[in-house]
Short mmCIF file of C-alpha atoms and ligand atoms in Angstrom, two decimals:
data_model
loop_
_atom_site.label_atom_id
_atom_site.label_comp_id
_atom_site.label_asym_id
_atom_site.label_seq_id
_atom_site.Cartn_x
_atom_site.Cartn_y
_atom_site.Cartn_z
CA MET M 103 61.96 62.98 113.93
CA GLN M 104 59.33 65.56 114.84
CA LEU M 105 60.55 69.11 114.47
CA TYR M 106 58.71 72.35 115.15
CA ASN M 107 58.49 74.40 111.97
CA SER M 108 58.12 78.16 112.52
CA LEU M 109 56.63 78.45 109.06
CA THR M 110 53.65 76.20 109.80
CA HIS M 111 53.62 76.76 113.59
CA LYS M 112 53.49 73.08 114.35
CA LYS M 113 55.61 70.04 114.96
CA GLU M 114 56.05 68.06 111.78
CA GLU M 115 57.76 64.85 110.80
CA PHE M 116 61.11 65.86 109.32
CA ILE M 117 61.35 64.46 105.79
CA PRO M 118 64.39 65.62 103.82
CA ASN M 119 63.99 66.60 100.21
CA ILE M 120 66.48 63.94 99.08
CA GLN M 121 66.20 60.68 100.96
CA GLY M 122 69.15 60.05 103.25
CA LYS M 123 70.53 63.57 102.92
CA THR M 124 69.87 66.86 104.68
CA SER M 125 70.85 70.40 103.81
CA ILE M 126 71.06 72.96 106.60
CA TYR M 127 71.75 76.66 106.32
CA THR M 128 72.73 78.70 109.36
CA CYS M 129 72.91 82.46 109.66
CA GLY M 130 76.46 83.11 110.82
CA PRO M 131 77.73 85.80 113.17
CA THR M 132 78.18 89.47 112.40
CA VAL M 133 81.88 89.74 113.07
CA TYR M 134 82.22 93.24 114.52
CA HIS M 135 82.65 92.05 118.10
CA TYR M 136 82.92 88.88 120.19
CA ALA M 137 79.90 86.59 120.17
CA HIS M 138 78.00 86.80 123.44
CA ILE M 139 76.84 83.64 125.15
CA GLY M 140 73.31 84.34 123.89
CA ASN M 141 74.49 84.10 120.28
CA LEU M 142 76.32 80.95 121.27
CA ARG M 143 73.18 79.41 122.77
CA THR M 144 71.74 79.53 119.26
CA TYR M 145 74.85 77.90 117.76
CA ILE M 146 74.95 75.22 120.47
CA MET M 147 71.33 74.20 119.83
CA GLU M 148 71.86 74.23 116.07
CA ASP M 149 74.94 72.06 116.59
CA VAL M 150 72.87 69.55 118.58
CA LEU M 151 70.29 69.50 115.78
CA GLU M 152 72.98 68.87 113.16
CA LYS M 153 74.65 66.17 115.24
CA TYR M 154 71.38 64.43 116.00
CA LEU M 155 70.42 64.33 112.33
CA ARG M 156 73.82 62.78 111.60
CA PHE M 157 73.28 60.39 114.51
CA THR M 158 70.08 59.15 112.87
CA GLY M 159 72.14 58.29 109.79
CA LEU M 160 71.47 61.29 107.57
CA ASP M 161 74.23 62.67 105.38
CA VAL M 162 74.13 66.32 106.46
CA THR M 163 75.68 69.27 104.66
CA ARG M 164 75.64 72.48 106.62
CA VAL M 165 76.53 75.90 105.26
CA MET M 166 77.08 79.12 107.17
CA ASN M 167 77.83 82.69 106.16
CA ILE M 168 79.98 85.18 107.97
CA THR M 169 78.41 88.64 107.93
CA ASP M 170 81.28 91.00 107.25
CA VAL M 171 79.37 93.62 105.28
CA GLY M 172 75.94 95.22 105.09
CA HIS M 173 74.43 94.59 108.54
CA LEU M 174 73.22 97.85 110.03
CA THR M 175 72.59 98.38 113.73
CA SER M 176 68.90 98.14 113.03
CA ASP M 177 67.90 94.85 111.43
CA GLY M 178 66.05 97.03 108.94
CA ASP M 179 68.00 99.34 106.66
CA THR M 180 68.63 102.08 109.17
CA GLY M 181 71.28 102.89 111.75
CA ASP M 182 75.04 102.56 111.45
CA ASP M 183 77.01 99.89 109.67
CA LYS M 184 77.97 97.39 112.39
CA MET M 185 81.33 96.52 110.81
CA LEU M 186 82.27 100.15 110.41
CA LYS M 187 81.37 100.77 114.02
CA GLY M 188 83.66 97.94 115.10
CA ALA M 189 86.51 99.23 112.95
CA LYS M 190 86.20 102.76 114.34
CA ARG M 191 86.05 101.49 117.89
CA GLU M 192 89.33 99.63 117.47
CA HIS M 193 91.06 101.92 114.96
CA LYS M 194 91.43 99.07 112.50
CA THR M 195 90.20 98.31 109.01
CA VAL M 196 86.91 96.51 108.48
CA MET M 197 88.72 93.46 107.11
CA GLU M 198 91.06 93.32 110.13
CA ILE M 199 88.06 93.45 112.45
CA ALA M 200 86.28 90.77 110.41
CA GLN M 201 89.25 88.40 110.48
CA PHE M 202 89.88 88.90 114.18
CA TYR M 203 86.30 88.27 115.27
CA THR M 204 85.78 85.40 112.85
CA ASP M 205 88.76 83.65 114.44
CA ALA M 206 87.45 84.52 117.92
CA PHE M 207 84.05 83.08 117.01
CA PHE M 208 85.46 79.74 115.87
CA SER M 209 87.73 79.58 118.88
CA ASP M 210 84.66 80.02 121.14
CA CYS M 211 82.81 77.38 119.13
CA LYS M 212 85.66 74.94 119.59
CA LYS M 213 85.60 75.42 123.35
CA LEU M 214 81.87 74.71 123.32
CA ASN M 215 82.27 71.61 121.12
CA ILE M 216 80.35 73.25 118.29
CA LYS M 217 81.37 71.66 115.02
CA THR M 218 82.42 74.05 112.26
CA PRO M 219 79.86 73.84 109.42
CA ASP M 220 81.01 72.00 106.27
CA VAL M 221 81.06 75.23 104.28
CA VAL M 222 81.70 78.71 105.74
CA ILE M 223 81.50 81.72 103.43
CA PRO M 224 82.24 85.37 104.25
CA ALA M 225 79.70 87.63 102.54
CA THR M 226 82.46 89.78 101.01
CA SER M 227 83.68 86.79 98.97
CA TYR M 228 80.32 86.43 97.18
CA ILE M 229 79.69 89.91 95.82
CA GLU M 230 79.50 88.79 92.17
CA GLU M 231 76.84 86.24 93.06
CA PHE M 232 74.79 88.86 94.92
CA ILE M 233 74.97 91.16 91.91
CA ARG M 234 73.85 88.34 89.60
CA VAL M 235 70.83 87.46 91.76
CA ILE M 236 69.86 91.12 92.28
CA GLN M 237 69.95 91.59 88.50
CA VAL M 238 67.58 88.61 88.06
CA LEU M 239 65.23 90.12 90.66
CA ILE M 240 65.25 93.42 88.76
CA ASP M 241 64.65 91.61 85.45
CA LYS M 242 61.73 89.67 86.94
CA GLY M 243 60.16 92.88 88.24
CA TYR M 244 60.73 92.15 91.94
CA ALA M 245 63.26 94.91 92.52
CA TYR M 246 63.47 98.61 91.68
CA GLU M 247 65.93 101.46 91.83
CA SER M 248 65.10 104.44 93.99
CA GLY M 249 67.28 107.25 95.25
CA GLY M 250 70.37 105.37 94.04
CA ASN M 251 69.64 102.14 95.95
CA ILE M 252 68.06 98.88 94.78
CA TYR M 253 65.03 97.76 96.80
CA PHE M 254 63.01 94.58 96.91
CA ASP M 255 59.36 95.30 96.18
CA THR M 256 57.36 93.38 98.77
CA SER M 257 54.04 94.39 97.18
CA LYS M 258 54.84 91.95 94.33
CA LEU M 259 54.43 88.99 96.68
CA GLU M 260 51.21 87.22 97.50
CA LYS M 261 52.28 86.95 101.11
CA TYR M 262 55.22 88.73 102.69
CA TYR M 263 54.75 88.20 106.44
CA VAL M 264 55.22 84.44 106.30
CA PHE M 265 56.03 83.91 109.98
CA ASN M 266 52.67 85.35 110.83
CA ASP M 267 52.79 84.81 114.55
CA PHE M 268 54.22 88.32 114.61
CA ARG M 269 51.78 91.19 114.39
CA GLU M 270 52.33 93.29 111.33
CA GLU M 271 52.09 96.58 113.16
CA ASP M 272 54.87 95.48 115.54
CA LEU M 273 57.00 94.63 112.60
CA ALA M 274 56.93 97.83 110.62
CA VAL M 275 60.58 98.79 110.77
CA GLY M 276 60.07 102.49 111.41
CA VAL M 277 57.67 101.87 114.26
CA ARG M 278 59.71 99.12 115.86
CA GLU M 279 63.04 100.84 115.90
CA GLY M 280 61.73 104.32 116.50
CA VAL M 281 63.75 105.58 113.53
CA GLU M 282 62.89 107.51 110.42
CA GLU M 283 61.54 105.57 107.51
CA ASP M 284 63.39 105.54 104.22
CA SER M 285 61.40 107.75 101.84
CA ASN M 286 62.87 105.94 98.82
CA LYS M 287 60.83 102.85 99.61
CA ARG M 288 57.60 102.29 97.73
CA ASN M 289 56.21 100.14 100.54
CA LYS M 290 57.02 100.22 104.20
CA ALA M 291 58.26 96.60 104.20
CA ASP M 292 60.56 96.96 101.15
CA PHE M 293 64.21 96.38 101.90
CA VAL M 294 67.56 97.23 100.39
CA LEU M 295 69.33 94.76 98.11
CA TRP M 296 72.14 97.09 97.09
CA PHE M 297 73.23 100.43 98.53
CA THR M 298 74.96 102.94 96.27
CA LYS M 299 74.00 106.16 97.98
CA SER M 300 75.84 105.30 101.12
CA LYS M 301 75.00 107.48 104.03
CA PHE M 302 78.32 106.41 105.47
CA ASP M 303 81.02 108.65 103.98
CA SER M 304 83.67 106.46 105.49
CA GLN M 305 82.28 103.22 104.01
CA GLU M 306 85.44 101.24 103.34
CA LEU M 307 84.18 98.32 101.34
CA LYS M 308 82.58 99.17 98.01
CA TRP M 309 82.27 97.25 94.78
CA GLU M 310 81.51 98.12 91.17
CA SER M 311 78.13 96.89 89.99
CA PRO M 312 75.66 97.59 87.16
CA PHE M 313 73.61 99.46 89.78
CA GLY M 314 76.49 101.73 90.76
CA THR M 315 79.45 101.49 93.12
CA GLY M 316 78.22 100.30 96.47
CA TYR M 317 77.65 97.35 98.74
CA PRO M 318 74.98 94.72 99.38
CA GLY M 319 72.18 94.83 101.93
CA TRP M 320 72.33 92.28 104.70
CA HIS M 321 69.63 89.82 103.67
CA ILE M 322 70.79 88.97 100.15
CA GLU M 323 73.93 87.23 101.40
CA CYS M 324 72.13 84.34 103.08
CA SER M 325 69.83 83.63 100.12
CA CYS M 326 72.72 83.60 97.66
CA ILE M 327 75.18 81.64 99.79
CA SER M 328 72.52 79.06 100.60
CA MET M 329 71.16 78.60 97.06
CA LYS M 330 74.61 78.45 95.49
CA ASN M 331 75.87 75.79 97.90
CA LEU M 332 72.77 73.82 98.79
CA GLY M 333 70.63 74.15 95.68
CA GLU M 334 67.07 75.27 95.03
CA TYR M 335 65.45 73.20 97.78
CA LEU M 336 66.73 73.73 101.28
CA ASP M 337 65.71 71.35 104.06
CA ILE M 338 66.36 73.37 107.23
CA HIS M 339 67.18 77.02 107.84
CA CYS M 340 68.36 77.93 111.35
CA GLY M 341 68.82 81.09 113.33
CA GLY M 342 67.94 82.90 116.51
CA ILE M 343 64.29 83.92 116.88
CA ASP M 344 65.14 87.60 116.32
CA ASN M 345 66.20 86.66 112.80
CA ALA M 346 62.69 85.49 111.83
CA PHE M 347 61.78 89.07 111.08
CA PRO M 348 62.88 90.90 109.07
CA HIS M 349 65.92 88.83 108.08
CA HIS M 350 64.40 85.41 107.33
CA THR M 351 61.19 86.94 106.04
CA ASN M 352 63.31 88.87 103.53
CA GLU M 353 65.42 85.84 102.69
CA ILE M 354 62.27 83.93 101.78
CA ALA M 355 60.91 86.86 99.77
CA GLN M 356 63.99 87.21 97.59
CA SER M 357 64.85 83.49 97.28
CA GLU M 358 61.35 82.47 96.23
CA ALA M 359 61.00 85.44 93.88
CA TYR M 360 64.30 84.38 92.30
CA LEU M 361 63.50 80.66 92.14
CA GLY M 362 59.81 80.87 91.33
CA HIS M 363 58.97 78.13 93.84
CA GLU M 364 59.09 77.29 97.53
CA TRP M 365 62.64 77.36 98.87
CA CYS M 366 63.11 76.13 102.43
CA LYS M 367 60.75 73.66 104.07
CA TYR M 368 61.65 73.74 107.79
CA TRP M 369 62.53 76.83 109.82
CA PHE M 370 64.30 76.19 113.12
CA HIS M 371 64.43 79.17 115.46
CA VAL M 372 66.22 79.19 118.80
CA HIS M 373 64.74 81.43 121.47
CA HIS M 374 66.81 83.96 123.32
CA LEU M 375 69.11 83.81 126.25
CA ASN M 376 68.27 86.75 128.48
CA THR M 377 69.68 88.16 131.65
CA ASN M 378 67.54 89.27 134.55
CA SER M 379 67.83 92.78 133.20
CA GLY M 380 66.53 91.77 129.75
CA LYS M 381 67.85 90.98 126.30
CA MET M 382 71.52 90.27 125.85
CA SER M 383 73.13 92.41 123.22
CA LYS M 384 76.54 93.04 121.72
CA SER M 385 75.87 96.69 121.11
CA LYS M 386 75.23 97.45 124.79
CA GLY M 387 78.98 97.44 125.48
CA GLU M 388 79.40 95.08 128.48
CA PHE M 389 78.38 91.57 127.60
CA LEU M 390 78.98 87.98 128.56
CA THR M 391 81.52 86.05 126.53
CA VAL M 392 83.11 82.61 126.68
CA SER M 393 86.38 84.27 127.74
CA LEU M 394 84.61 85.89 130.67
CA LEU M 395 83.26 82.48 131.75
CA GLU M 396 86.79 81.09 131.54
CA GLU M 397 88.24 84.01 133.49
CA LYS M 398 85.75 83.23 136.22
CA GLY M 399 86.92 79.63 136.23
CA TYR M 400 84.09 77.92 134.36
CA ASN M 401 84.73 75.16 131.86
CA PRO M 402 82.90 76.36 128.70
CA VAL M 403 81.43 72.87 128.26
CA VAL M 404 79.42 73.51 131.44
CA TYR M 405 77.74 76.40 129.63
CA ARG M 406 76.83 73.95 126.87
CA TYR M 407 75.35 71.66 129.52
CA PHE M 408 73.45 74.64 130.97
CA CYS M 409 71.89 75.28 127.54
CA LEU M 410 71.00 71.62 126.96
CA GLN M 411 69.00 71.55 130.17
CA SER M 412 66.37 73.76 128.52
CA HIS M 413 64.31 73.42 125.40
CA TYR M 414 65.44 75.55 122.48
CA ARG M 415 61.96 77.02 122.02
CA LYS M 416 61.84 78.53 125.47
CA SER M 417 63.71 81.66 126.37
CA LEU M 418 66.35 81.02 128.97
CA VAL M 419 67.51 83.30 131.77
CA PHE M 420 71.18 83.37 132.50
CA ASP M 421 72.46 84.15 135.96
CA TRP M 422 75.47 82.95 137.91
CA ASP M 423 73.39 80.89 140.35
CA ASN M 424 71.83 78.96 137.47
CA LEU M 425 75.27 78.40 135.98
CA ASN M 426 76.60 77.21 139.34
CA ASN M 427 73.75 74.71 139.56
CA ALA M 428 74.76 73.46 136.13
CA VAL M 429 78.35 73.06 137.36
CA THR M 430 77.17 70.90 140.26
CA ALA M 431 74.96 68.76 138.04
CA TYR M 432 77.67 68.38 135.40
CA ASN M 433 80.30 67.41 137.97
CA LYS M 434 77.97 64.80 139.38
CA ILE M 435 77.65 63.19 135.95
CA ILE M 436 81.42 63.16 135.58
CA GLU M 437 82.04 61.74 139.05
CA LYS M 438 79.46 59.00 138.55
CA THR M 439 80.92 58.10 135.18
CA ALA M 440 84.44 58.09 136.62
CA LEU M 441 83.45 55.25 138.92
CA PHE M 442 83.02 52.79 136.08
CA VAL M 443 84.77 54.34 133.13
CA ASN M 444 87.81 52.07 133.43
CA ASP M 445 85.88 48.85 133.82
CA ASN M 446 86.03 47.30 130.37
CA SER M 447 85.10 43.76 131.26
CA GLY M 448 82.06 41.89 130.02
CA ASP M 449 79.76 42.25 127.05
CA ILE M 450 77.10 44.78 126.19
CA ASP M 451 73.75 44.00 127.73
CA LYS M 452 71.73 44.30 124.52
CA SER M 453 68.23 44.68 125.90
CA GLU M 454 69.24 47.33 128.43
CA TYR M 455 71.30 49.08 125.77
CA GLU M 456 68.31 49.26 123.46
CA ARG M 457 65.91 50.37 126.18
CA LEU M 458 68.18 53.18 127.36
CA MET M 459 69.05 54.23 123.83
CA LYS M 460 65.35 54.48 123.02
CA ASN M 461 64.92 56.81 125.99
CA PHE M 462 67.48 59.10 124.39
CA THR M 463 66.22 58.96 120.81
CA ASP M 464 62.58 59.37 121.91
CA ALA M 465 63.60 62.59 123.68
CA LEU M 466 65.41 64.06 120.69
CA ASP M 467 62.86 62.78 118.18
CA ASN M 468 60.36 64.93 120.02
CA ASP M 469 61.41 68.33 118.70
CA LEU M 470 64.96 68.03 120.02
CA ASN M 471 64.05 67.77 123.68
CA THR M 472 67.56 68.06 125.07
CA SER M 473 66.46 68.29 128.69
CA LEU M 474 64.84 64.86 128.39
CA ALA M 475 67.97 63.63 126.62
CA ILE M 476 69.91 64.68 129.74
CA THR M 477 67.40 62.71 131.82
CA ALA M 478 68.10 59.73 129.56
CA LEU M 479 71.77 60.19 130.43
CA TYR M 480 70.94 60.10 134.16
CA ASN M 481 68.92 56.95 133.53
CA VAL M 482 72.05 55.33 132.14
CA LEU M 483 74.07 56.33 135.19
CA LYS M 484 71.62 54.76 137.57
CA ALA M 485 70.66 51.75 135.42
CA ASP M 486 71.06 48.23 136.72
CA THR M 487 73.46 47.10 134.04
CA ASN M 488 77.19 46.54 133.58
CA SER M 489 79.82 49.24 133.02
CA VAL M 490 80.52 48.39 129.40
CA THR M 491 76.88 48.92 128.46
CA LYS M 492 76.91 52.28 130.21
CA ILE M 493 80.18 53.38 128.69
CA GLU M 494 79.00 52.53 125.19
CA LEU M 495 75.72 54.38 125.69
CA ILE M 496 77.42 57.48 127.08
CA LYS M 497 79.89 57.48 124.18
CA GLU M 498 76.98 57.37 121.73
CA PHE M 499 74.93 60.04 123.53
CA ASP M 500 77.93 62.32 123.68
CA LYS M 501 78.27 62.29 119.89
CA VAL M 502 75.16 64.48 120.04
CA LEU M 503 75.42 66.15 123.45
CA GLY M 504 79.10 67.08 123.09
CA LEU M 505 79.81 67.20 126.83
CA ASP M 506 83.23 65.44 126.96
CA ILE M 507 81.83 63.04 129.53
CA ILE M 508 84.14 60.08 129.00
CA GLU M 509 87.24 62.28 128.64
CA ASN M 510 86.51 64.25 131.80
CA ALA M 511 85.61 61.12 133.75
CA MET M 512 88.97 59.66 132.77
CA LYS M 513 90.73 62.85 133.84
CA THR M 514 88.92 62.67 137.17
CA ASN M 515 90.65 59.37 137.72
CA GLN M 516 93.90 61.31 138.09
CA GLY M 517 94.34 61.52 134.37
CA GLU M 518 95.98 58.16 134.22
CA GLU M 519 94.75 54.82 133.04
CA ILE M 520 94.32 52.17 135.66
CA PRO M 521 97.36 49.86 135.31
CA ALA M 522 96.77 46.59 133.48
CA GLU M 523 97.99 44.74 136.54
CA VAL M 524 95.17 46.21 138.63
CA LEU M 525 92.59 45.48 135.96
CA GLU M 526 93.76 41.87 135.76
CA LEU M 527 93.43 41.53 139.52
CA VAL M 528 89.94 43.00 139.34
CA GLU M 529 88.99 40.34 136.78
CA GLU M 530 90.47 37.60 138.98
CA ARG M 531 88.50 38.96 141.93
CA LYS M 532 85.31 38.92 139.86
CA SER M 533 85.83 35.22 139.05
CA ALA M 534 86.66 34.40 142.67
CA ARG M 535 83.45 36.05 143.83
CA LYS M 536 81.48 34.27 141.15
CA GLU M 537 82.84 30.99 142.45
CA LYS M 538 82.01 32.20 145.97
CA ASN M 539 85.69 31.91 146.94
CA PHE M 540 85.53 34.95 149.20
CA ALA M 541 88.83 34.26 150.89
CA LEU M 542 90.59 34.50 147.56
CA ALA M 543 88.54 37.56 146.64
CA ASP M 544 89.68 39.28 149.83
CA GLU M 545 93.26 38.34 149.20
CA ILE M 546 93.09 39.82 145.73
CA ARG M 547 91.52 42.96 147.10
CA ASN M 548 94.46 43.38 149.43
CA LYS M 549 96.80 43.10 146.48
CA ILE M 550 94.81 45.77 144.66
CA THR M 551 94.97 48.00 147.73
CA ALA M 552 98.69 47.49 147.93
CA LEU M 553 98.95 48.79 144.37
CA GLY M 554 97.13 51.94 145.46
CA TYR M 555 93.63 51.21 144.19
CA GLU M 556 90.29 50.63 145.82
CA VAL M 557 87.75 48.22 144.38
CA ARG M 558 84.06 48.11 145.25
CA GLU M 559 81.25 45.98 143.90
CA THR M 560 77.96 47.80 143.51
CA ARG M 561 74.68 46.74 142.00
CA GLN M 562 75.75 48.65 138.93
CA GLY M 563 79.09 46.92 138.56
CA VAL M 564 82.65 47.27 139.74
CA GLU M 565 84.03 50.66 140.75
CA ILE M 566 87.76 51.18 140.76
CA ARG M 567 89.46 54.30 142.02
CA LYS M 568 92.88 55.45 143.08
CA ILE M 569 93.27 55.73 146.86
P1 AMP B 1856 74.55 88.21 115.05
O1 AMP B 1856 76.02 87.99 115.31
O2 AMP B 1856 74.00 89.41 115.73
O3 AMP B 1856 74.26 88.21 113.57
O4 AMP B 1856 73.77 86.98 115.70
C1 AMP B 1856 74.21 85.66 115.58
C2 AMP B 1856 73.11 84.71 115.99
O5 AMP B 1856 72.76 84.86 117.37
C3 AMP B 1856 71.81 84.89 115.23
O6 AMP B 1856 71.28 83.61 114.89
C4 AMP B 1856 70.92 85.58 116.21
O7 AMP B 1856 69.56 85.36 115.95
C5 AMP B 1856 71.35 84.95 117.51
N1 AMP B 1856 71.07 85.73 118.74
C6 AMP B 1856 71.19 87.07 118.93
N2 AMP B 1856 70.91 87.41 120.22
C7 AMP B 1856 70.62 86.25 120.86
C8 AMP B 1856 70.26 85.92 122.22
N3 AMP B 1856 70.17 86.83 123.18
N4 AMP B 1856 70.02 84.61 122.51
C9 AMP B 1856 70.12 83.65 121.56
N5 AMP B 1856 70.48 83.90 120.27
C10 AMP B 1856 70.72 85.18 119.92
ZN1 ZN B 1857 70.86 84.94 107.39
#
């Protein structure tokens, strides 16, 4: 499979570190509010990546953190603590907020057919590990104490701005966020590993550490959770494109300083979902959620379909018209599938199966081109082959696409299986037609009609539906 690697800025053949296996790390949500559908675009595309790698036969292990401490409203070390903000807003404790929005996140994921990663770790459960790694960074000379906090010293690295398609001057935290710089830092790009001098008097969660009572910075959690669970060599690290800097840049800095060698080989970044008025954001107050889509009568799976129609490396504009178009297209797929989903007769047409399957794998092998994978699905629907071949292909495709196609097609047929009696008659009619006994075929059709079903022969096979 060819995958675009943000680190090298090109498509590369994906070769896992251990043959047959793949380790994936995903930056999880900051659980101070509901996920917006932009966040969920990232998780949908990551889910497709994971499922496709499994589809190709790889034994995938995927790990995700839950950010329940340390993430400030600026992705640098300034602004308010996001969790604290959430707790104040709802007059609850930070842990109550974290639990509530973690559950809400996984409930949204379930509705969107996003598989829960194999390992999910809340940052607050790994404090000892963070302290251990920070101590190693201090011992190795990569971290220093200043003004009560522990900072990573970016000047100790040969290269800090590894995703260098960003201009350095745009990246300087103070400039970008329009906020004051932290005068404790030796270098502008240095970042906090451990806060002791909290500027938040009401900081709820604090832990004892050799560096003083405090709490971890945001970036250290992903390095530690990944290395502890997936080892020293990570195959793929995922996240939204906004995470590339400073978050992933800092993850690489601290992980490689700790390990003394290259850490993660492939970086997979999903571009943003925007609205016509710009970037989608949780902190803006009003934002689009899965619940809102449901309230408006949309099946969340249609939003997944909407996302799959576009490539993950292009930003995507959300508006209701675009979503309505996705509803129409999705319903068409379901209706077409419903026409043959109950026709189980015959054998798989091997050559057509292989040709159509290759369509699908070629699309996804090319840097996860999901829009072409959807085209491959349309090609199945209109192919000149029997129903069984189509059903099998759709079942296989849907292991990756996650669109509930077979299930919804079955439901379209009034949610009930076609009675065995009708199916038997359909088979008898097929044989009669084969033998060119059209009188008998007509007679059988009348019997089928009497049972409340309509049967039609098309070039693509037999269609059966309830009258
Ligand atoms: P957060 O909960 O803010 O930590 O973000 C969770 C994930 O959503 C991260 O991978 C972000 O990079 C990603 N993300 C944030 N905003 C968007 C957006 N508008 N579109 C797509 N992904 C996003
Ligand atoms: Zn992360």
